[in-house]
mmCIF file of C-alpha atoms in Angstrom:
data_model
loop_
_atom_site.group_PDB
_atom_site.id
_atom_site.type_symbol
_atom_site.label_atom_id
_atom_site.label_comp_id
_atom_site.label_asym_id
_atom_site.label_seq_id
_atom_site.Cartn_x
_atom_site.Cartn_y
_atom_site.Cartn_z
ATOM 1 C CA UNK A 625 38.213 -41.315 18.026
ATOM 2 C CA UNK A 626 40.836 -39.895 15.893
ATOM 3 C CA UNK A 627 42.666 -36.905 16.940
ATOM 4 C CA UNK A 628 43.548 -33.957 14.753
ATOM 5 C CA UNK A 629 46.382 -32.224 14.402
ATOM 6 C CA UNK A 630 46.193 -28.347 15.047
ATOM 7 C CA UNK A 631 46.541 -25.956 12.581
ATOM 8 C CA UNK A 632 49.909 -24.163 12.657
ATOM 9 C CA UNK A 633 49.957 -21.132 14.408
ATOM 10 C CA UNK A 634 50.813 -18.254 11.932
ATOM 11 C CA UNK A 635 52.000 -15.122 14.678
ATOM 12 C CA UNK A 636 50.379 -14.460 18.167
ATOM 13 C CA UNK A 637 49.341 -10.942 18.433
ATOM 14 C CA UNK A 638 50.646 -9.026 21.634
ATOM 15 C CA UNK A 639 49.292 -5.800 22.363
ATOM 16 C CA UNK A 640 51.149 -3.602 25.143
ATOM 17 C CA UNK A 641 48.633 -2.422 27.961
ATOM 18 C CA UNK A 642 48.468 1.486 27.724
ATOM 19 C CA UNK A 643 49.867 3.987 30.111
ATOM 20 C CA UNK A 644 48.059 6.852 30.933
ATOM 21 C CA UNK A 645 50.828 9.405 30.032
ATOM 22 C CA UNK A 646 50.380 13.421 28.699
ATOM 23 C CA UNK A 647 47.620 14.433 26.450
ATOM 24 C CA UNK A 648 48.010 16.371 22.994
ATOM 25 C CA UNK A 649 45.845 19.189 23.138
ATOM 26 C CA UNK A 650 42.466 19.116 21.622
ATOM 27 C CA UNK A 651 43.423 20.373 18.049
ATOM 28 C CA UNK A 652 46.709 18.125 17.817
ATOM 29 C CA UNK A 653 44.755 15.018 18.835
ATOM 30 C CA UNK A 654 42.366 15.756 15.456
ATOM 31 C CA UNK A 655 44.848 16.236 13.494
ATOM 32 C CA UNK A 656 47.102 13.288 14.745
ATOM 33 C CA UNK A 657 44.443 11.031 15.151
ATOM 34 C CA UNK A 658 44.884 9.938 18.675
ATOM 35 C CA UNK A 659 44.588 12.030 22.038
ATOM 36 C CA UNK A 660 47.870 9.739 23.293
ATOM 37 C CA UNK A 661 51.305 10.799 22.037
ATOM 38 C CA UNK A 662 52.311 7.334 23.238
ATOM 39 C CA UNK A 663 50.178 5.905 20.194
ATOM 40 C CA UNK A 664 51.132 8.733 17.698
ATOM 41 C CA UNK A 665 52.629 6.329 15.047
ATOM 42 C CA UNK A 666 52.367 7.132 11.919
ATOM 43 C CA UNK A 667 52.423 4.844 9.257
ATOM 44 C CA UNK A 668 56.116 5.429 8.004
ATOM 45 C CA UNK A 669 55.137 4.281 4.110
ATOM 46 C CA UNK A 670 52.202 6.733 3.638
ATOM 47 C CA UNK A 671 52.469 10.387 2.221
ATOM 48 C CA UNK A 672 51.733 13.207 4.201
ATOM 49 C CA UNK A 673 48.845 15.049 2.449
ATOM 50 C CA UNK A 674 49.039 18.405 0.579
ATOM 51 C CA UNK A 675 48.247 21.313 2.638
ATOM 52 C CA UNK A 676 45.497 22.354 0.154
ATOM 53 C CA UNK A 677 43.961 19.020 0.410
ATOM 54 C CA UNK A 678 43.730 18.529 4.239
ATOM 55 C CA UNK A 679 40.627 17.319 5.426
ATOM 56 C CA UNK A 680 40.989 18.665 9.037
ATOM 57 C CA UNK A 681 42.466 22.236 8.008
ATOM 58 C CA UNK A 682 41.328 24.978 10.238
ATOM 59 C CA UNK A 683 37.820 26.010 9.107
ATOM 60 C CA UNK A 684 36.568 29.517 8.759
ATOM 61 C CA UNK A 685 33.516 31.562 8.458
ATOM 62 C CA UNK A 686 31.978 34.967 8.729
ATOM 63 C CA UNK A 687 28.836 33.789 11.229
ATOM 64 C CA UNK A 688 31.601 31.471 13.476
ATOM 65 C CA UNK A 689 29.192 28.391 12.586
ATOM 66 C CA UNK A 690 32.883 26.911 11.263
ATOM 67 C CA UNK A 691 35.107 27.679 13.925
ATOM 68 C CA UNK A 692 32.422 26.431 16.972
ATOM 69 C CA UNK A 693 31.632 23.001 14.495
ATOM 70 C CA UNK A 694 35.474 22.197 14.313
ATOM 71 C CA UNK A 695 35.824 22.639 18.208
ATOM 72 C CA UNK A 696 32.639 20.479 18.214
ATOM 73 C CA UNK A 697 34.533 17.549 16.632
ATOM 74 C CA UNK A 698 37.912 17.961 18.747
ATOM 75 C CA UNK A 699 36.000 17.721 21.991
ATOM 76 C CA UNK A 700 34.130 14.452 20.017
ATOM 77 C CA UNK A 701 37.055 13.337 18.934
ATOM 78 C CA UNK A 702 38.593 13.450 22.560
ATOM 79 C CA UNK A 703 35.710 11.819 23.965
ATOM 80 C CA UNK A 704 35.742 8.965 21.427
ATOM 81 C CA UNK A 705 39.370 8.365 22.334
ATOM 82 C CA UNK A 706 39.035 8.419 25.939
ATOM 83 C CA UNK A 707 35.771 6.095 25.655
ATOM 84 C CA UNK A 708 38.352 3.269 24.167
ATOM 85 C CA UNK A 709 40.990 4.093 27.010
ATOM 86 C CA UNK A 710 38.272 3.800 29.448
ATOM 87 C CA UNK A 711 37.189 0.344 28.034
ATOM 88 C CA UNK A 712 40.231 -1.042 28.708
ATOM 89 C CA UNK A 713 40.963 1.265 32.466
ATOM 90 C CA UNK A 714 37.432 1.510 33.695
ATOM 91 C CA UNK A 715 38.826 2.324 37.650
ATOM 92 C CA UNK A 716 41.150 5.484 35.589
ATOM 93 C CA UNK A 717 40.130 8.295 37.809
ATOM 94 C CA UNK A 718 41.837 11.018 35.577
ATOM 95 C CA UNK A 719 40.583 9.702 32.750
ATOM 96 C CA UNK A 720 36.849 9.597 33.956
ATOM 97 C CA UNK A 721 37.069 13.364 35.067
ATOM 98 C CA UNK A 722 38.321 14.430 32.131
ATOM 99 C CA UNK A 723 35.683 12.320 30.166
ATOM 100 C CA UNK A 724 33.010 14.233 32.105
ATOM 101 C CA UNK A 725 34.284 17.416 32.079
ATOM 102 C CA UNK A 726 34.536 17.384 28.281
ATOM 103 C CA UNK A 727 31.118 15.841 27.728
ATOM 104 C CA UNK A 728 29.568 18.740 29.695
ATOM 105 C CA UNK A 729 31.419 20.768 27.265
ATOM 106 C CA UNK A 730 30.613 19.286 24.363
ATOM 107 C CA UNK A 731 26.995 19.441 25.444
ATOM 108 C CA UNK A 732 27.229 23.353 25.891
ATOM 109 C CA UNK A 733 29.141 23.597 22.860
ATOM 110 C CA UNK A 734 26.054 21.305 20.707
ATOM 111 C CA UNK A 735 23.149 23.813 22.517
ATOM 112 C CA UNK A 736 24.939 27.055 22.003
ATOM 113 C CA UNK A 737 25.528 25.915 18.204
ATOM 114 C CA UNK A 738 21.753 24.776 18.239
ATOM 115 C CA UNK A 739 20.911 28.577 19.436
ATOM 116 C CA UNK A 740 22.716 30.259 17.014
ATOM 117 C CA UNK A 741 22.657 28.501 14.081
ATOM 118 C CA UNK A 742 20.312 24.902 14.538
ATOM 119 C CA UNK A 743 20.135 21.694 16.057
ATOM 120 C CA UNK A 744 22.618 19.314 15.123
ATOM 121 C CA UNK A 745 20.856 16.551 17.036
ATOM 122 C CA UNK A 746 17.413 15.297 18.369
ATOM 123 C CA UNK A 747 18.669 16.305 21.565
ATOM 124 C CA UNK A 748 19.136 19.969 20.675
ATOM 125 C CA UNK A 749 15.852 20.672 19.544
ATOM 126 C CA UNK A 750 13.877 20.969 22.943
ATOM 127 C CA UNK A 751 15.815 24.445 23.631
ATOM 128 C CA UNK A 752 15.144 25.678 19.766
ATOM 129 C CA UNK A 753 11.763 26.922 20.289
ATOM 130 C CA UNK A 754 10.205 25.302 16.871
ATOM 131 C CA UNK A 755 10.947 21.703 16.297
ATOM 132 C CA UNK A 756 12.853 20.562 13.326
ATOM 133 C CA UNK A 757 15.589 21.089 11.254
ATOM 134 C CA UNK A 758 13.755 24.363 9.534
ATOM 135 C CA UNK A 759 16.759 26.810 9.944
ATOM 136 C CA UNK A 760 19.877 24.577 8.531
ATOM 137 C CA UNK A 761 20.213 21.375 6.792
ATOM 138 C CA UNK A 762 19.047 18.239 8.411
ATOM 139 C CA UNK A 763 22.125 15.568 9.142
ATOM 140 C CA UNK A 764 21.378 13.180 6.267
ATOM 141 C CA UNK A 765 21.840 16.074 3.839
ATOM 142 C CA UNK A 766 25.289 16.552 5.758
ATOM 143 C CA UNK A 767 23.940 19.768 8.543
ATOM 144 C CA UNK A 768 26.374 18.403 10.991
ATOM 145 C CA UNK A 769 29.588 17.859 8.375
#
């Protein structure tokens, strides 16, 4: 049999095993984009964006629909982040009871939102009274954005 040369190695990746260190606060996690300040690096060529065009500026509204959606997506957001934490430090104990404590949250937050206003999910119909999306606009017409 011949016998092949190997390709030629280009780089080897190394990726640093994470440290469970302080957490940013719910609303500077959103807006940095990671729950760990040990991972907040910015990408030093990119622009920061103008104030008036900030997609994650504080949101506002007369019923409060705004201000409980946007703490909605910071508890997601923190859940999503500790979810890929967790993936890689499944015996973190910390990090599990914070992951539970903010999923019951988040699932208060998703049924009081669903009383008030309407169901963002399948899940928060049952405690509605009628089923469906009747009283807001459904998710794929962007309800939940």
């Amino acid at each position: 049999m011949e016998q092949r040369d190997a390709a030629p190695s280009l780089g080897i990746a190394t990726v640093p095993v994470q440290a469970w260190g302080e957490l940013y606060g719910m609303e500077t996690a959103f807006l940095q984009g990671t729950v760990f300040p040990d991972l907040d690096m910015p990408f030093f060529a990119s622009d920061p964006l103008p104030e008036e065009k900030a997609y994650c500026r504080k949101r506002t509204s007369e019923d409060g629909s705004a201000e409980l959606m946007q703490e909605i997506y910071q508890v997601s957001f923190l859940l999503d982040d500790l979810v890929l934490y967790l993936d890689t430090h499944p015996d973190d104990e910390t990090a599990f009871s914070i992951y539970q404590e903010n999923s019951r949250r988040r699932k208060e937050l998703k049924e009081t939102f669903a009383k008030r206003f309407y169901p963002l999910t399948r899940d928060c119909m049952a405690g509605c009274g009628d089923f469906g999306w009747k009283d807001g606009e459904p998710p794929w017409e962007g309800g939940c954005c």
